[in-house]
């Protein structure tokens, strides 16, 4: 295909938006839609290559894969290796171990799956994931693998014209799946191939159904397309459901620009856009690690340095790596070596640090690799939406998020669930409160920093709260346990929720479980204590949560002060008193096993420890099994 200056300029428009968005420039809150523009471009170009080959009966899928590999992999290997080596000098073991996994995901083009399982794209934690941006390369590569094979199979069965029609239907169905999934499963919808494929297919349809246009019409269509892209950058934000129906705006915009095929455009064909378009892949690869440096080291006004640095690194990478084409054989050995290094880092992190084994155990406790996340949720998810069915047992209702999941595990793993019937009602942490009527919910939603302006999450939280009442479990319960990640800003609504629960059930024993979190993950506490040669228990006590989101001491005082008021009438379990004694907090056992998998969630060792403390301090006698009392 002849070099398309308009497409090259469109790449520039896409990468500029992504870079500005990631550097938190305020005037393009929807700059992440630049990735969607990239997807449309990729779909158009790949469809043109494949269909020309199929129509001429000379398409080779192996040659297609080879061409994609030598185009994409060399620069990606250099960035991944540079980041891995650079971070070795200052990342704590657990972070470097995670980076090793991320390098594996990036160069094997599975990183979108890795990141989907870890967190959402816009989560705060994502800002320190050095290769997060490679998720889009993984989606494209998965498209490169599946798309030509599917077309080859179809060509053996039906005609090219019928294949084109099938692709129209597939694109529409894909859009429908994307809209549905974005509403109900936002994180997988953002990251995974099935909800992104329609965007690339849309680009392919532009090639398959070209329209002959005169020059004035080309100009007008290009302007409409550019306007749609600009509108998506300016009026869409990360609080919107994405990539649902709103993704049509940049996708249609990009498709119109490509359809216009205006090679004389002053917007896409000027010298600046031409160069940035040529460097766009390398700029995209390098800009995100530069962004993370600013976040990691908390550098003020980092964009002023970071944006020019990203462009410079992109230019160098394009000049030194991309322009100097290499053979597939030349990248196989580096690929294997880097994959092996990343695997070693992710599986044997102790080799890279001179830390005694007993210290290393706590330092490398990991929610993902140790499956602590699944452990936290296993029991409470299983009990969610169940109803009370056993008349002669104490009826225990647990309401809350993952903190309630932790407390449920305390009951089960310590054998405190005997002779009681336990059901749960999950209300996720982002909701901030757990039991408000619709009118109060709307007010609370408008004040919540986590879901304000996010209609999707507001709908989810309303559903969670509505489910609390299912089966009349609130009225039937003899014991109600309330446990959530309590945020300071939500405390008024939390107490209102407790008041509503008490009004619904006057006779139940209500327990409110205090928070048990620290400012940083316990693995980081263990690492810092080791480096500074100080006692971990003392260091943990100094780092009980007192940050912008939660001040544990203040919250505990609020819970204690309100406990005996008649409108609440609950028993408060102060988890700081359970986990901490005098001038230290117990966060590991004698073998170095951590009680925490992160800042606030307990491991199996932590569950065992809390259970022992519940027995010792006699904090939960009402539902202890008689043989355990």
XYZ file of C-alpha atoms in Angstrom:
629
model
C 0.000 0.000 0.000
C 1.198 3.510 -0.805
C 2.289 5.475 2.258
C -0.758 7.290 3.620
C 0.218 10.653 5.071
C -3.276 11.106 6.461
C -3.041 7.870 8.442
C 0.439 8.780 9.636
C -0.934 12.142 10.816
C -3.850 10.371 12.471
C -1.316 8.331 14.451
C 0.188 11.606 15.636
C -3.224 12.871 16.728
C -3.758 9.626 18.658
C -0.390 9.523 20.416
C -0.463 13.214 21.339
C -3.804 12.695 23.081
C -2.617 9.621 24.972
C 0.585 11.302 26.129
C -1.167 14.475 27.270
C -3.800 12.440 29.100
C -1.250 10.299 30.914
C 0.689 13.360 32.010
C -2.554 14.651 33.549
C -2.954 17.703 31.379
C -6.452 18.976 32.215
C -7.749 20.029 28.804
C -8.137 16.536 27.294
C -9.741 14.327 29.963
C -10.655 11.814 27.260
C -7.189 11.508 25.761
C -7.232 7.771 26.448
C -9.519 7.520 23.397
C -6.372 7.914 21.321
C -5.894 4.178 21.840
C -9.242 3.581 20.143
C -8.014 5.626 17.186
C -4.925 3.409 17.037
C -7.175 0.334 16.975
C -9.115 1.666 13.975
C -5.888 2.419 12.103
C -4.526 -1.041 12.860
C -7.736 -2.716 11.699
C -7.688 -0.797 8.422
C -4.048 -1.593 7.645
C -4.229 -5.264 8.627
C -7.422 -5.795 6.654
C -5.838 -4.235 3.584
C -2.819 -6.550 3.827
C -4.847 -9.706 4.434
C -7.596 -9.131 1.874
C -5.174 -8.171 -0.878
C -3.330 -11.401 -0.215
C -6.509 -13.461 -0.107
C -7.863 -11.970 -3.314
C -4.537 -12.599 -5.084
C -4.222 -16.091 -3.524
C -0.754 -15.269 -2.221
C -1.415 -14.492 1.434
C 0.976 -16.207 3.858
C -0.053 -16.150 7.480
C 3.518 -16.927 8.575
C 4.876 -14.011 6.566
C 2.159 -11.841 8.076
C 3.163 -12.837 11.614
C 6.841 -12.359 10.807
C 6.256 -8.850 9.481
C 4.302 -7.903 12.596
C 6.958 -9.388 14.884
C 9.923 -7.564 13.350
C 7.889 -4.351 13.362
C 6.709 -4.490 16.969
C 8.992 -6.672 19.087
C 12.477 -5.043 18.853
C 11.491 -1.673 20.337
C 9.236 -3.403 22.883
C 12.135 -5.625 24.019
C 14.401 -2.621 24.468
C 11.828 -0.722 26.541
C 10.976 -3.771 28.673
C 14.629 -4.595 29.334
C 15.535 -0.986 30.104
C 12.681 -0.669 32.585
C 13.550 -3.981 34.277
C 17.228 -3.079 34.716
C 16.490 0.529 35.703
C 13.986 -0.521 38.359
C 16.304 -3.127 39.872
C 18.301 -0.306 41.467
C 15.477 1.092 43.587
C 12.316 -1.058 43.577
C 11.549 -3.118 46.653
C 11.531 -6.903 46.005
C 7.770 -7.299 45.710
C 7.518 -4.494 43.148
C 10.399 -5.891 41.114
C 8.843 -9.359 41.278
C 5.597 -7.895 39.887
C 7.543 -6.065 37.182
C 9.084 -9.380 36.133
C 5.588 -10.772 35.605
C 4.571 -7.663 33.715
C 7.571 -7.961 31.385
C 6.533 -11.549 30.652
C 3.006 -10.374 29.920
C 4.186 -7.521 27.713
C 6.583 -9.406 25.463
C 4.282 -12.419 25.223
C 1.375 -10.080 24.358
C -0.765 -11.219 27.259
C -0.402 -8.120 29.409
C -4.015 -7.058 28.896
C -5.078 -10.261 30.670
C -2.522 -9.724 33.436
C -3.672 -6.164 34.117
C -7.352 -7.015 33.901
C -6.837 -9.505 36.741
C -4.936 -6.996 38.848
C -6.907 -3.755 38.735
C -8.758 -1.265 36.585
C -6.939 0.908 34.072
C -7.806 4.139 35.899
C -7.082 2.847 39.419
C -4.507 4.797 41.408
C -2.335 1.683 41.765
C -2.048 1.496 37.992
C 0.017 4.685 37.957
C 3.033 2.764 39.234
C 2.805 -0.169 36.815
C 5.694 0.454 34.495
C 4.374 -1.413 31.457
C 0.635 -0.890 31.851
C 0.364 0.727 28.436
C 1.416 -2.484 26.681
C -2.093 -3.838 27.221
C -3.144 -2.244 23.930
C -0.261 -3.916 22.063
C -1.442 -7.234 23.456
C -4.971 -6.597 22.198
C -3.629 -5.728 18.742
C -1.381 -8.787 18.651
C -4.274 -11.033 19.619
C -6.173 -9.478 16.717
C -3.207 -10.180 14.411
C -3.238 -13.834 15.446
C -6.975 -14.529 15.302
C -8.104 -12.325 12.417
C -6.104 -13.778 9.486
C -6.727 -17.364 10.574
C -10.472 -16.721 10.792
C -10.464 -15.116 7.332
C -8.461 -17.963 5.791
C -10.940 -20.499 7.175
C -13.916 -18.472 5.953
C -12.412 -18.144 2.465
C -12.324 -21.917 2.177
C -16.054 -22.001 2.889
C -17.613 -18.859 1.402
C -16.879 -16.075 -1.056
C -14.987 -12.862 -0.345
C -18.224 -10.865 -0.706
C -19.937 -12.974 1.907
C -16.936 -12.624 4.222
C -17.311 -8.855 3.973
C -20.954 -9.126 4.963
C -20.067 -11.359 7.909
C -17.553 -8.762 9.072
C -20.279 -6.107 9.117
C -22.468 -8.314 11.297
C -19.495 -9.233 13.511
C -18.621 -5.576 14.026
C -22.165 -4.728 15.093
C -22.337 -7.736 17.426
C -18.931 -6.819 18.843
C -20.147 -3.303 19.565
C -23.177 -4.725 21.365
C -20.986 -7.011 23.467
C -18.730 -4.072 24.289
C -21.644 -1.909 25.439
C -23.084 -4.679 27.601
C -19.754 -5.708 29.114
C -18.706 -2.110 29.789
C -21.761 -1.717 31.990
C -21.562 -4.991 33.885
C -17.848 -5.867 33.763
C -15.979 -2.598 33.233
C -12.430 -3.815 33.873
C -12.462 -6.819 31.509
C -14.389 -4.738 28.985
C -11.593 -2.197 28.981
C -8.701 -4.620 28.678
C -9.831 -7.688 26.772
C -9.853 -8.490 23.066
C -13.542 -9.508 22.671
C -14.765 -6.030 23.665
C -12.134 -4.224 21.584
C -12.180 -6.262 18.388
C -15.099 -4.314 16.905
C -12.962 -1.160 16.839
C -10.353 -2.849 14.658
C -13.044 -4.455 12.542
C -14.560 -1.001 12.036
C -11.253 0.109 10.564
C -11.302 -2.945 8.328
C -14.747 -2.050 7.008
C -13.371 1.261 5.776
C -10.995 -0.650 3.541
C -13.594 -3.193 2.445
C -16.194 -0.587 1.528
C -14.319 2.387 0.035
C -16.192 5.435 -1.225
C -14.978 7.542 -4.157
C -14.895 11.189 -3.080
C -13.971 14.416 -4.789
C -11.480 16.760 -3.093
C -13.981 19.156 -1.441
C -15.953 16.220 -0.038
C -12.754 14.585 1.246
C -11.967 17.759 3.136
C -15.401 17.998 4.741
C -15.472 14.330 5.772
C -11.978 14.646 7.233
C -13.078 17.692 9.242
C -16.104 15.847 10.603
C -13.904 12.898 11.558
C -11.335 15.115 13.267
C -14.098 16.977 15.079
C -15.516 13.709 16.445
C -12.071 12.654 17.649
C -11.524 16.038 19.286
C -14.943 15.876 20.947
C -14.070 12.495 22.439
C -10.823 13.907 23.812
C -12.471 16.954 25.368
C -15.904 15.833 26.561
C -15.309 12.224 27.590
C -13.535 11.380 30.848
C -12.418 8.325 32.779
C -15.660 8.431 34.796
C -17.598 7.479 31.659
C -18.429 3.886 30.789
C -15.703 2.772 28.391
C -15.415 1.404 25.714
C -19.199 1.223 25.433
C -21.319 3.189 23.032
C -19.295 6.364 23.640
C -16.320 4.721 21.930
C -18.287 5.105 18.704
C -17.311 8.791 18.711
C -13.534 8.379 18.244
C -13.955 5.161 16.250
C -16.314 6.731 13.712
C -14.134 9.836 13.695
C -11.002 7.853 12.881
C -12.869 5.832 10.255
C -14.049 9.023 8.543
C -10.542 10.475 8.446
C -9.220 7.268 6.862
C -12.191 7.123 4.472
C -11.548 10.717 3.379
C -8.001 9.803 2.314
C -7.059 13.468 2.136
C -3.349 13.403 1.327
C -3.159 17.200 1.141
C -4.571 17.935 4.569
C -2.809 20.768 6.414
C -3.711 19.035 9.682
C -2.450 15.502 9.122
C 0.190 16.135 6.465
C 2.240 18.978 7.925
C 5.860 18.352 8.887
C 5.300 18.245 12.657
C 2.482 15.708 12.441
C 4.430 13.699 9.900
C 7.392 13.310 12.254
C 5.323 12.608 15.342
C 3.325 10.062 13.348
C 6.532 8.300 12.299
C 7.756 8.243 15.877
C 4.329 7.470 17.353
C 4.910 3.801 18.188
C 8.173 4.527 19.966
C 6.732 7.590 21.707
C 3.874 5.432 22.921
C 6.277 2.785 24.219
C 8.497 5.206 26.110
C 6.060 7.781 27.437
C 4.373 5.620 30.075
C 7.573 4.587 31.919
C 8.451 8.288 31.922
C 5.013 9.043 33.412
C 5.565 6.418 36.129
C 8.930 7.943 37.065
C 7.097 11.161 37.907
C 4.530 9.306 40.018
C 7.080 7.061 41.704
C 9.416 9.853 42.758
C 6.572 12.353 43.263
C 8.125 14.979 40.992
C 6.180 18.218 40.794
C 5.285 19.572 37.341
C 6.787 16.464 35.778
C 4.886 16.973 32.524
C 7.105 19.931 31.648
C 10.095 17.581 31.518
C 8.335 14.289 30.878
C 6.529 15.162 27.646
C 9.625 16.458 25.791
C 11.619 13.531 27.208
C 9.037 11.064 25.871
C 9.229 12.614 22.402
C 13.047 12.575 22.499
C 13.168 8.926 23.541
C 10.585 8.112 20.853
C 12.708 9.843 18.210
C 15.852 7.982 19.311
C 14.013 4.667 19.404
C 12.554 5.231 15.925
C 15.915 6.266 14.475
C 18.054 3.590 16.098
C 15.655 0.640 16.291
C 12.591 0.986 14.071
C 14.344 2.334 10.976
C 17.033 -0.348 11.139
C 15.006 -3.376 10.142
C 16.167 -6.670 11.587
C 15.427 -10.272 10.686
C 13.221 -12.530 12.746
C 16.259 -14.646 13.623
C 17.996 -11.618 15.094
C 15.270 -11.083 17.698
C 14.699 -14.698 18.763
C 17.716 -14.975 21.077
C 17.174 -11.566 22.767
C 13.510 -12.458 23.185
C 14.367 -15.757 24.914
C 17.012 -14.134 27.132
C 14.708 -11.341 28.263
C 11.843 -13.761 28.827
C 14.167 -15.935 30.918
C 15.417 -12.966 32.941
C 11.873 -11.760 33.595
C 10.783 -15.253 34.641
C 13.727 -15.516 37.039
C 12.880 -12.152 38.575
C 9.220 -13.096 38.988
C 9.844 -16.553 40.445
C 13.152 -16.242 42.344
C 13.260 -12.668 43.565
C 15.565 -13.612 46.436
C 18.412 -14.057 43.948
C 18.444 -10.311 43.332
C 18.519 -9.201 46.987
C 20.807 -10.178 49.847
C 18.021 -10.538 52.408
C 17.709 -13.346 55.009
C 14.952 -15.840 54.244
C 12.865 -15.060 57.342
C 12.784 -11.368 56.401
C 12.215 -12.087 52.729
C 9.046 -14.068 53.458
C 7.241 -11.031 54.834
C 8.782 -8.678 52.292
C 7.523 -10.732 49.344
C 4.029 -11.586 50.583
C 1.858 -11.035 47.544
C -1.899 -10.930 47.127
C -1.735 -12.314 43.580
C 0.903 -15.020 43.716
C -0.237 -16.321 47.100
C -3.902 -16.207 46.023
C -4.810 -14.129 49.040
C -7.315 -12.130 47.022
C -9.281 -15.269 46.193
C -8.983 -16.404 49.808
C -10.398 -13.098 51.084
C -13.540 -13.373 48.973
C -14.167 -17.132 48.938
C -16.514 -17.500 51.924
C -18.344 -14.194 51.768
C -19.086 -14.607 48.048
C -20.362 -18.127 48.671
C -22.691 -16.866 51.400
C -23.865 -13.786 49.494
C -27.621 -13.669 48.784
C -28.287 -16.851 50.741
C -31.187 -16.783 53.213
C -31.641 -18.171 56.719
C -33.105 -21.665 56.694
C -32.179 -23.255 60.055
C -34.575 -22.341 62.835
C -32.593 -23.558 65.847
C -29.297 -21.817 65.132
C -28.132 -18.291 65.818
C -28.610 -16.303 62.621
C -25.537 -14.248 61.745
C -25.647 -11.666 58.937
C -22.377 -10.189 57.662
C -22.590 -7.017 55.566
C -19.674 -5.354 53.827
C -16.802 -5.593 51.382
C -13.482 -7.431 51.442
C -13.022 -6.413 55.079
C -16.199 -8.342 55.815
C -14.645 -11.146 53.781
C -11.656 -11.110 56.120
C -13.887 -11.254 59.177
C -15.933 -14.072 57.696
C -12.702 -16.017 57.269
C -11.882 -15.333 60.924
C -15.113 -17.080 61.872
C -14.621 -20.046 59.564
C -10.893 -20.638 59.816
C -10.972 -20.350 63.590
C -13.964 -22.647 63.925
C -16.136 -19.885 65.368
C -18.990 -20.634 62.992
C -20.225 -23.784 64.701
C -23.827 -23.839 65.869
C -24.573 -20.655 63.943
C -25.953 -20.006 60.467
C -24.087 -17.352 58.529
C -25.259 -15.466 55.460
C -23.694 -12.398 53.870
C -24.573 -9.372 51.785
C -21.703 -7.926 49.761
C -21.488 -4.160 49.307
C -18.230 -3.251 47.587
C -15.787 -0.752 49.059
C -16.186 1.964 46.428
C -19.800 2.441 47.500
C -18.590 3.822 50.828
C -21.764 2.960 52.769
C -24.063 -0.034 52.922
C -27.698 0.746 53.831
C -29.408 3.939 52.702
C -32.822 4.501 51.088
C -32.761 5.779 47.466
C -33.207 9.471 48.339
C -30.276 9.401 50.751
C -28.222 7.331 48.317
C -28.478 10.052 45.689
C -27.200 12.678 48.102
C -24.414 10.397 49.338
C -23.388 9.484 45.800
C -23.033 13.166 44.925
C -20.600 13.575 47.824
C -18.594 10.384 47.368
C -15.113 10.847 45.853
C -15.076 7.296 44.512
C -18.340 7.283 42.544
C -19.366 10.928 42.182
C -20.475 11.453 38.580
C -20.010 7.755 37.767
C -23.487 6.503 36.902
C -22.310 2.948 36.291
C -20.918 2.611 39.821
C -23.906 4.386 41.343
C -26.174 1.813 39.687
C -23.986 -1.010 40.970
C -24.007 0.363 44.518
C -27.781 0.810 44.451
C -28.073 -2.840 43.448
C -25.727 -3.934 46.259
C -27.744 -1.987 48.827
C -31.027 -3.315 47.482
C -29.699 -6.872 47.815
C -29.064 -6.351 51.539
C -32.808 -6.644 52.102
C -33.306 -9.780 50.016
C -34.788 -12.651 51.977
C -35.655 -10.443 54.965
C -32.289 -11.369 56.481
C -31.868 -8.001 58.224
C -35.061 -8.503 60.259
C -34.357 -12.201 60.970
C -30.728 -11.916 62.087
C -29.790 -12.385 65.733
C -26.281 -11.046 65.085
C -25.339 -8.480 62.450
C -21.686 -7.822 61.640
C -20.815 -4.639 59.736
C -17.341 -4.466 58.269
C -16.044 -2.269 55.434
C -13.091 -0.222 54.339
C -14.202 2.837 56.272
C -13.236 6.121 54.607
C -13.245 9.338 56.631
C -15.284 11.256 54.073
C -18.132 8.735 54.273
C -18.415 8.512 58.060
C -21.702 10.455 58.338
C -23.338 8.117 55.832
C -21.829 5.093 57.526
C -23.453 6.060 60.817
C -26.696 6.759 59.001
C -26.484 3.237 57.533
C -25.936 1.767 60.995
C -28.927 3.741 62.262
C -31.067 2.360 59.428
C -29.986 -1.200 60.220
C -30.840 -0.692 63.895
C -34.245 0.761 62.992
C -34.943 -2.325 60.857
C -33.919 -4.765 63.615
C -34.306 -3.667 67.239
C -33.318 -6.956 68.857
C -30.155 -8.056 67.033
C -26.691 -7.806 68.499
C -24.820 -5.518 66.086
C -21.048 -5.568 65.805
C -19.128 -2.881 63.967
C -15.627 -4.020 63.032
C -13.004 -1.291 63.002
C -10.416 -0.940 60.272
C -7.051 -2.651 60.484
C -5.053 -0.892 57.790
C -1.649 0.728 57.475
C -0.412 3.592 55.323
C 1.593 1.248 53.087
C 1.511 -2.516 52.456
C 2.992 -4.643 55.217
C 5.472 -6.064 52.712
C 6.788 -2.508 52.251
C 6.831 -1.997 56.023
C 8.884 -5.169 56.372
C 11.324 -4.007 53.712
C 11.756 -0.536 55.204
C 12.155 -1.949 58.725
C 14.818 -4.359 57.459
C 16.709 -1.624 55.625
C 16.569 0.717 58.604
C 17.404 -2.094 61.046
C 14.429 -1.360 63.286
C 11.807 -3.617 64.851
C 8.976 -4.333 62.416
C 6.305 -4.309 65.132
C 7.317 -0.838 66.289
C 7.535 0.408 62.710
C 4.066 -0.977 61.947
C 2.607 0.815 64.993
C 4.054 4.083 63.655
C 2.333 3.451 60.310
C -1.243 2.682 61.351
C -3.403 4.361 58.725
C -3.513 8.126 59.178
C -3.645 9.320 55.582
C -6.006 11.433 53.481
C -8.483 8.564 53.114
C -8.575 7.141 56.609
C -7.380 8.200 60.026
C -7.707 5.054 62.035
C -7.416 6.670 65.486
C -10.051 9.294 64.698
C -12.425 6.709 63.249
C -12.046 4.455 66.284
C -12.972 7.330 68.585
C -16.050 8.082 66.479
C -17.175 4.452 66.522
C -16.594 4.169 70.281
C -18.404 7.427 71.026
C -21.570 6.428 69.124
C -21.712 2.764 70.116
C -24.069 3.181 73.093
C -26.358 5.812 71.616
C -29.882 4.311 71.363
C -30.255 5.025 67.650
C -27.158 2.868 67.005
C -26.708 0.501 69.978
C -23.824 -1.617 68.660
C -20.662 -3.204 69.989
C -17.473 -1.855 68.479
C -14.540 -4.199 67.944
C -11.412 -2.056 67.791
C -9.093 -3.983 65.487
C -6.174 -1.795 66.491
C -6.527 -3.233 69.994
C -6.810 -6.720 68.539
C -3.691 -6.445 66.372
C -1.578 -4.004 68.390
C -0.294 -4.000 71.944
C 1.421 -1.125 73.766
C 4.067 0.161 71.332
C 3.906 -2.456 68.567
C 1.542 -4.113 66.088
C 1.831 -7.804 65.346
C 2.121 -8.210 61.570
C 4.195 -11.409 61.208
C 4.498 -14.697 63.067
C 7.678 -16.275 64.420
C 8.469 -17.894 61.060
C 8.203 -14.597 59.198
C 4.788 -15.305 57.674
C 2.963 -12.026 57.154
C -0.459 -11.434 58.651
C -1.299 -9.061 55.780
C -1.275 -9.512 52.014
C -1.334 -5.737 51.412
C -2.323 -2.695 53.490
C -5.473 -4.096 55.049
C -6.318 -7.677 54.004
C -5.241 -10.624 56.112
C -3.501 -13.789 54.979
C -4.274 -17.219 56.380
C -1.640 -16.595 59.065
C -3.349 -13.310 59.877
C -6.742 -14.972 60.128
C -5.330 -17.520 62.556
C -3.787 -14.765 64.667
C -7.005 -12.709 64.808
C -9.000 -15.783 65.733
C -6.630 -16.432 68.629
C -7.030 -12.835 69.768
C -10.833 -13.043 69.565
C -10.672 -16.045 71.896
C -8.136 -14.458 74.181
C -9.913 -11.112 74.482
C -13.404 -12.696 74.540
C -14.679 -10.197 72.009
C -17.201 -12.398 70.250
C -18.678 -14.715 72.804
C -22.247 -14.433 71.525
C -21.560 -16.629 68.528
C -18.667 -18.759 69.738
C -19.461 -22.442 69.542
C -19.999 -23.852 73.045
C -17.057 -26.242 72.664
C -14.809 -23.266 71.897
C -15.829 -21.154 74.901
